[in-house]
Each structure stands twice: as C-alpha cells, then as structure tokens.
Amino acid sequence: MLRRAGLLVAKVLSKLKEEAKPGISTAELDETAMQMTRQAGAIALFKGVPCPYMDKPFPGGICASVNEQLVHGIPSKKVILKEGDILSVDFGVKLNGYCGDSAMTVGIGQIAPDRKKLLVITQRLLAIAIEQMAPGVKWSLIAGMMEAAAKDAGFSIVKDYVGHGIGTEMHEDPKVPNFVSRELLRDDIVLTEGMILAVEPMVNMGKSGVRTLPDGWTVVTKDKKCSAHFEHTIAVVAGGCEVLTA
Ligand code: MG
Ligand code: MG
C-alpha cells in the first residue's frame, strides 16, 4: 500500500520536474499535482494543514520554495520561475489510507555552478542514507555521515526541520534528524525491518539559521543564501532498504 502511494508521489514529482521551466508559475505546478492526485483517487496531504502561527491552513497541494526559501513555500500565480532559480518541491499523498512523501530541488534552466553543487551535495546526502540504511544500523551513524558530507562541501545542515516516520499518517515517530544531536545519542534509533522513514536532508549554502516569513508558512534562510531539499520515503527491509518514492 505504501509502495502505491510512493509511486504516485514519484510520478507527480517527475511530471513537475519536466514542467519546471522559466516562465511557469508555482500555481500552475500545483494545479498539475492536484489534477494527477485527483485522477488517482488520492488526497494531497499538505492541503489544509493547520498553520502553527495563525488561522491559515496551507492552501496548496505542493510546497514550492524558490532559492533562499527552503520549505513550505505557498504556490502562487505571482511566483513565476526564472532562468537560474532553484525550486524545491515537496509533495505527499494519502492513497487508500497510506502515505507517501518526497521532495526534490531542481534548477530552472541553466543555474550557477555553486547552486548546482548545492543540489548535487544535498542529493548525495540522501544517497548516503539509502546506501547505509539496513536492519541493525543506528541512525546516529547515518546522520553523522550526512552532516559530515554537508560540512566537507562547505555547506550547513538545517537543524530546525527533520525527517520522520510515515505510514497511515504523514508524520509518525520517530523524528529522523540529518545531524547528530545529544537527544539522538541519548535515544538512538536502531533501524529494524519494516520501519518506514521519510528521510529529508535540507542543506544551506550559507549558515544553518532559518526563519518563517510573516505569511505564516514560508521558511527562508536568515542569510538569504540558497537552500536545497531532497526527500524519499524509505522502507527498511532485510539486508538493506527500498526507496518507495522512486
Ligand atoms: Mg515532504
Ligand atoms: Mg516529510
């Protein structure tokens, strides 16, 4: 059931990757995602999520975050993608009661080399997790490798947002950080067969500090430098793991 939900998310993101070209608005991308979701008989998970700061449920089906925005960007007709932008799209569905959650950052047209490097490194962090995830492995080991890979590239890991368990709900226990915290070392996650995690590294080109804009949703870097986000829903299986949103 989770594979089916994951496959739909993958199909939507791959379609949006094709459509994300200079001149298109993030509202148009949202419309594509909502149409595909409805056609599949699924529910878009992000639409209507209550805002923690004000009475303003999330209006979009996708989160569309451009450049210094890292997550929770609201799709809008006014946000027209330009050559050289980077766009993070986060998307999740519930299909037949089970959830899938995935994110990608794509370049719009030709992008600057430092932005390209940010995308490559952030995707690399997610690849490290996929390479290492297997029953018996402690999450702190993987989180440490991800954190080190970001630092080695001269970037920083976002610490305000983390991955999560996923199943019949979008956000389930445990919390899955992309860095080693004292909390994680005290209460480490030992991966077991059948565990399903949404692993989602967010990497900033500059410093790790982030803040939420007055719209109540859009999260941006404090230093206004670019941020990237890649996420997959991943099942721990005998001998390794399986990406459900590929
Ligand atoms: Mg997500
Ligand atoms: Mg997630």
Coordinates of C-alpha atoms and ligand atoms in Angstrom, one line a residue:
M1 CA 0.0 0.0 0.0
L2 CA 2.9 2.4 0.8
R3 CA 4.6 1.5 -2.5
R4 CA 1.4 2.5 -4.4
A5 CA 1.3 5.9 -2.6
G6 CA 5.0 6.3 -3.1
L7 CA 4.8 5.6 -6.8
L8 CA 2.1 8.3 -7.2
V9 CA 4.2 10.9 -5.5
A10 CA 7.2 9.9 -7.7
K11 CA 5.1 10.2 -10.8
V12 CA 3.8 13.7 -9.8
L13 CA 7.3 14.9 -9.0
S14 CA 8.7 13.6 -12.2
K15 CA 6.0 15.4 -14.1
L16 CA 6.6 18.7 -12.2
K17 CA 10.4 18.3 -12.9
E18 CA 9.5 18.4 -16.7
E19 CA 7.2 21.4 -16.3
A20 CA 9.5 23.5 -14.1
K21 CA 10.9 25.8 -16.8
P22 CA 11.4 29.6 -17.0
G23 CA 8.0 31.4 -17.3
I24 CA 5.8 28.9 -15.4
S25 CA 4.2 29.8 -12.1
T26 CA 4.3 27.7 -9.0
A27 CA 0.4 27.8 -9.0
E28 CA 0.5 26.0 -12.4
L29 CA 2.7 23.3 -11.0
D30 CA 0.3 23.0 -8.1
E31 CA -2.6 22.6 -10.5
T32 CA -0.8 19.7 -12.3
A33 CA -0.1 18.0 -9.0
M34 CA -3.7 18.4 -7.8
Q35 CA -5.1 17.1 -11.1
M36 CA -2.9 14.0 -11.0
T37 CA -3.7 13.4 -7.4
R38 CA -7.5 13.6 -8.0
Q39 CA -7.3 11.4 -11.1
A40 CA -5.5 8.7 -9.0
G41 CA -8.2 8.9 -6.3
A42 CA -5.7 10.1 -3.7
I43 CA -5.6 13.0 -1.2
A44 CA -2.9 15.7 -1.3
L45 CA -1.5 15.6 2.3
F46 CA -0.3 19.2 2.6
K47 CA -3.6 21.0 1.6
G48 CA -5.4 22.2 4.7
V49 CA -2.6 21.5 7.2
P50 CA -3.2 24.0 10.1
C51 CA -0.7 26.8 10.4
P52 CA 1.1 26.8 13.8
Y53 CA 1.1 30.7 13.9
M54 CA -2.3 31.8 12.6
D55 CA -5.6 30.8 11.2
K56 CA -4.4 30.0 7.7
P57 CA -4.4 26.3 6.6
F58 CA -1.9 25.5 3.9
P59 CA -3.6 26.4 0.7
G60 CA -1.5 24.4 -1.8
G61 CA -1.1 20.7 -2.7
I62 CA 2.6 21.1 -3.2
C63 CA 5.1 23.2 -1.2
A64 CA 7.0 25.3 -3.8
S65 CA 10.1 27.0 -2.3
V66 CA 12.4 29.2 -4.5
N67 CA 16.1 30.0 -3.9
E68 CA 16.5 31.1 -0.2
Q69 CA 13.1 29.6 0.7
L70 CA 13.8 26.1 2.0
V71 CA 10.4 24.6 2.8
H72 CA 6.6 25.4 3.0
G73 CA 6.6 27.9 0.1
I74 CA 3.0 28.6 -0.9
P75 CA 2.3 28.0 -4.6
S76 CA 1.2 31.3 -6.3
K77 CA 0.4 32.8 -9.7
K78 CA 2.7 35.6 -8.7
V79 CA 5.7 33.3 -8.4
I80 CA 7.0 32.9 -11.9
L81 CA 10.1 30.8 -12.2
K82 CA 13.1 32.5 -13.9
E83 CA 16.2 31.1 -15.5
G84 CA 18.8 30.4 -12.8
D85 CA 16.4 29.9 -10.0
I86 CA 16.4 26.7 -7.9
L87 CA 12.9 25.3 -6.9
S88 CA 12.3 22.9 -4.1
V89 CA 9.0 20.9 -4.4
D90 CA 7.8 18.9 -1.5
F91 CA 4.7 16.7 -2.1
G92 CA 2.8 14.0 -0.3
V93 CA -0.3 11.9 -0.8
K94 CA -2.6 9.5 1.0
L95 CA -3.8 6.7 -1.2
N96 CA -6.1 4.0 0.2
G97 CA -5.1 5.1 3.7
Y98 CA -1.3 5.1 3.2
C99 CA 1.1 8.0 2.8
G100 CA 4.0 8.8 0.6
D101 CA 6.2 11.9 1.0
S102 CA 9.1 13.1 -1.2
A103 CA 10.9 16.3 -2.2
M104 CA 13.3 17.4 -4.8
T105 CA 15.2 20.6 -5.7
V106 CA 15.5 21.3 -9.4
G107 CA 17.4 24.0 -11.4
I108 CA 15.3 26.2 -13.7
G109 CA 17.1 26.4 -17.0
Q110 CA 20.9 26.9 -16.5
I111 CA 21.9 27.5 -12.9
A112 CA 25.1 28.9 -11.4
P113 CA 27.9 26.3 -10.5
D114 CA 27.6 26.9 -6.7
R115 CA 23.8 26.2 -6.9
K116 CA 24.5 23.1 -9.0
K117 CA 26.9 21.9 -6.3
L118 CA 24.3 22.6 -3.6
L119 CA 21.8 20.3 -5.4
V120 CA 24.4 17.6 -6.0
I121 CA 25.6 17.5 -2.4
T122 CA 22.1 17.6 -0.9
Q123 CA 21.1 14.7 -3.2
R124 CA 24.3 13.0 -2.2
L125 CA 23.3 13.2 1.5
L126 CA 20.1 11.3 0.7
A127 CA 22.0 8.8 -1.3
I128 CA 24.3 8.2 1.7
A129 CA 21.3 7.4 3.9
I130 CA 20.0 5.0 1.2
E131 CA 23.4 3.2 1.0
Q132 CA 23.6 2.8 4.7
M133 CA 20.1 2.0 5.8
A134 CA 19.6 -1.6 6.9
P135 CA 18.3 -3.5 9.9
G136 CA 20.5 -3.1 13.0
V137 CA 22.2 0.2 11.9
K138 CA 22.0 3.1 14.3
W139 CA 20.6 6.2 12.8
S140 CA 23.2 8.4 14.5
L141 CA 25.9 6.7 12.3
I142 CA 24.0 7.8 9.2
A143 CA 23.1 11.2 10.5
G144 CA 26.8 11.8 11.3
M145 CA 27.8 10.8 7.8
M146 CA 25.2 13.2 6.3
E147 CA 26.3 16.1 8.5
A148 CA 30.0 15.5 7.6
A149 CA 29.3 15.4 3.9
A150 CA 27.5 18.7 4.0
K151 CA 30.3 20.3 6.1
D152 CA 33.0 18.9 3.8
A153 CA 31.3 20.7 0.9
G154 CA 31.3 24.0 2.8
F155 CA 27.6 23.9 3.4
S156 CA 25.5 23.6 6.5
I157 CA 22.7 21.3 7.6
V158 CA 19.3 22.8 8.6
K159 CA 18.6 21.7 12.2
D160 CA 15.1 23.2 12.6
Y161 CA 13.4 20.5 10.4
V162 CA 13.9 16.8 10.4
G163 CA 12.6 13.6 8.8
H164 CA 10.0 11.4 10.3
G165 CA 8.3 8.0 10.4
I166 CA 5.5 7.6 7.9
G167 CA 2.6 5.2 7.4
T168 CA -1.1 5.7 7.8
E169 CA -0.2 9.3 8.9
M170 CA 2.2 11.6 7.2
H171 CA 4.2 12.4 10.4
E172 CA 4.8 9.4 12.7
D173 CA 7.5 8.6 15.2
P174 CA 10.5 8.6 15.3
K175 CA 12.0 12.0 14.4
V176 CA 14.8 11.5 12.0
P177 CA 17.4 14.3 12.1
N178 CA 20.1 14.9 9.5
F179 CA 22.7 15.6 12.2
V180 CA 23.8 14.1 15.4
S181 CA 22.2 15.7 18.4
R182 CA 22.6 14.9 22.1
E183 CA 19.0 13.9 22.0
L184 CA 19.7 11.4 19.3
L185 CA 22.7 9.9 21.0
R186 CA 20.7 9.5 24.2
D187 CA 17.8 7.9 22.4
D188 CA 19.2 6.5 19.2
I189 CA 17.1 4.9 16.5
V190 CA 18.1 1.3 15.7
L191 CA 16.7 0.5 12.3
T192 CA 14.5 -2.6 12.1
E193 CA 13.0 -4.5 9.2
G194 CA 9.6 -3.0 8.3
M195 CA 10.4 0.6 9.6
I196 CA 9.3 3.2 7.1
L197 CA 11.1 6.6 7.3
A198 CA 10.8 9.8 5.3
V199 CA 14.5 10.9 5.2
E200 CA 14.8 14.6 4.1
P201 CA 18.1 16.4 4.2
M202 CA 17.9 20.2 3.9
V203 CA 21.2 21.9 3.2
N204 CA 22.0 25.6 3.2
M205 CA 24.7 27.2 1.1
G206 CA 25.5 29.6 3.9
K207 CA 24.7 29.4 7.6
S208 CA 22.1 27.0 9.1
G209 CA 19.8 29.7 10.6
V210 CA 16.3 29.8 9.2
R211 CA 13.1 31.8 10.0
T212 CA 9.4 31.8 9.0
L213 CA 8.1 34.7 6.9
P214 CA 5.0 36.7 8.1
D215 CA 2.8 34.7 5.7
G216 CA 3.0 32.0 8.5
W217 CA 4.4 29.3 6.2
T218 CA 7.4 30.1 4.0
V219 CA 10.7 29.2 5.7
V220 CA 13.7 31.1 4.5
T221 CA 17.4 31.1 5.3
K222 CA 18.4 34.0 7.6
D223 CA 21.4 34.9 5.4
K224 CA 19.2 34.8 2.2
K225 CA 21.5 32.2 0.6
C226 CA 20.1 29.3 -1.3
S227 CA 18.8 26.1 0.3
A228 CA 18.1 22.6 -1.1
H229 CA 15.9 19.8 0.0
F230 CA 15.7 16.2 -1.1
E231 CA 13.4 13.5 0.4
H232 CA 12.4 9.9 -0.1
T233 CA 10.0 7.6 1.8
I234 CA 12.2 4.6 2.5
A235 CA 11.4 1.1 3.9
V236 CA 14.0 -0.8 5.9
V237 CA 14.0 -4.3 4.5
A238 CA 16.1 -7.5 5.1
G239 CA 19.7 -6.6 4.2
G240 CA 19.1 -3.0 3.3
C241 CA 16.3 -0.6 2.3
E242 CA 13.9 0.1 -0.5
V243 CA 13.0 3.6 -1.8
L244 CA 9.2 3.8 -2.1
T245 CA 9.1 7.2 -3.8
A246 CA 11.5 6.4 -6.6
Ligands
MG1 MG 7.9 16.1 2.4
MG2 MG 8.5 14.7 5.1

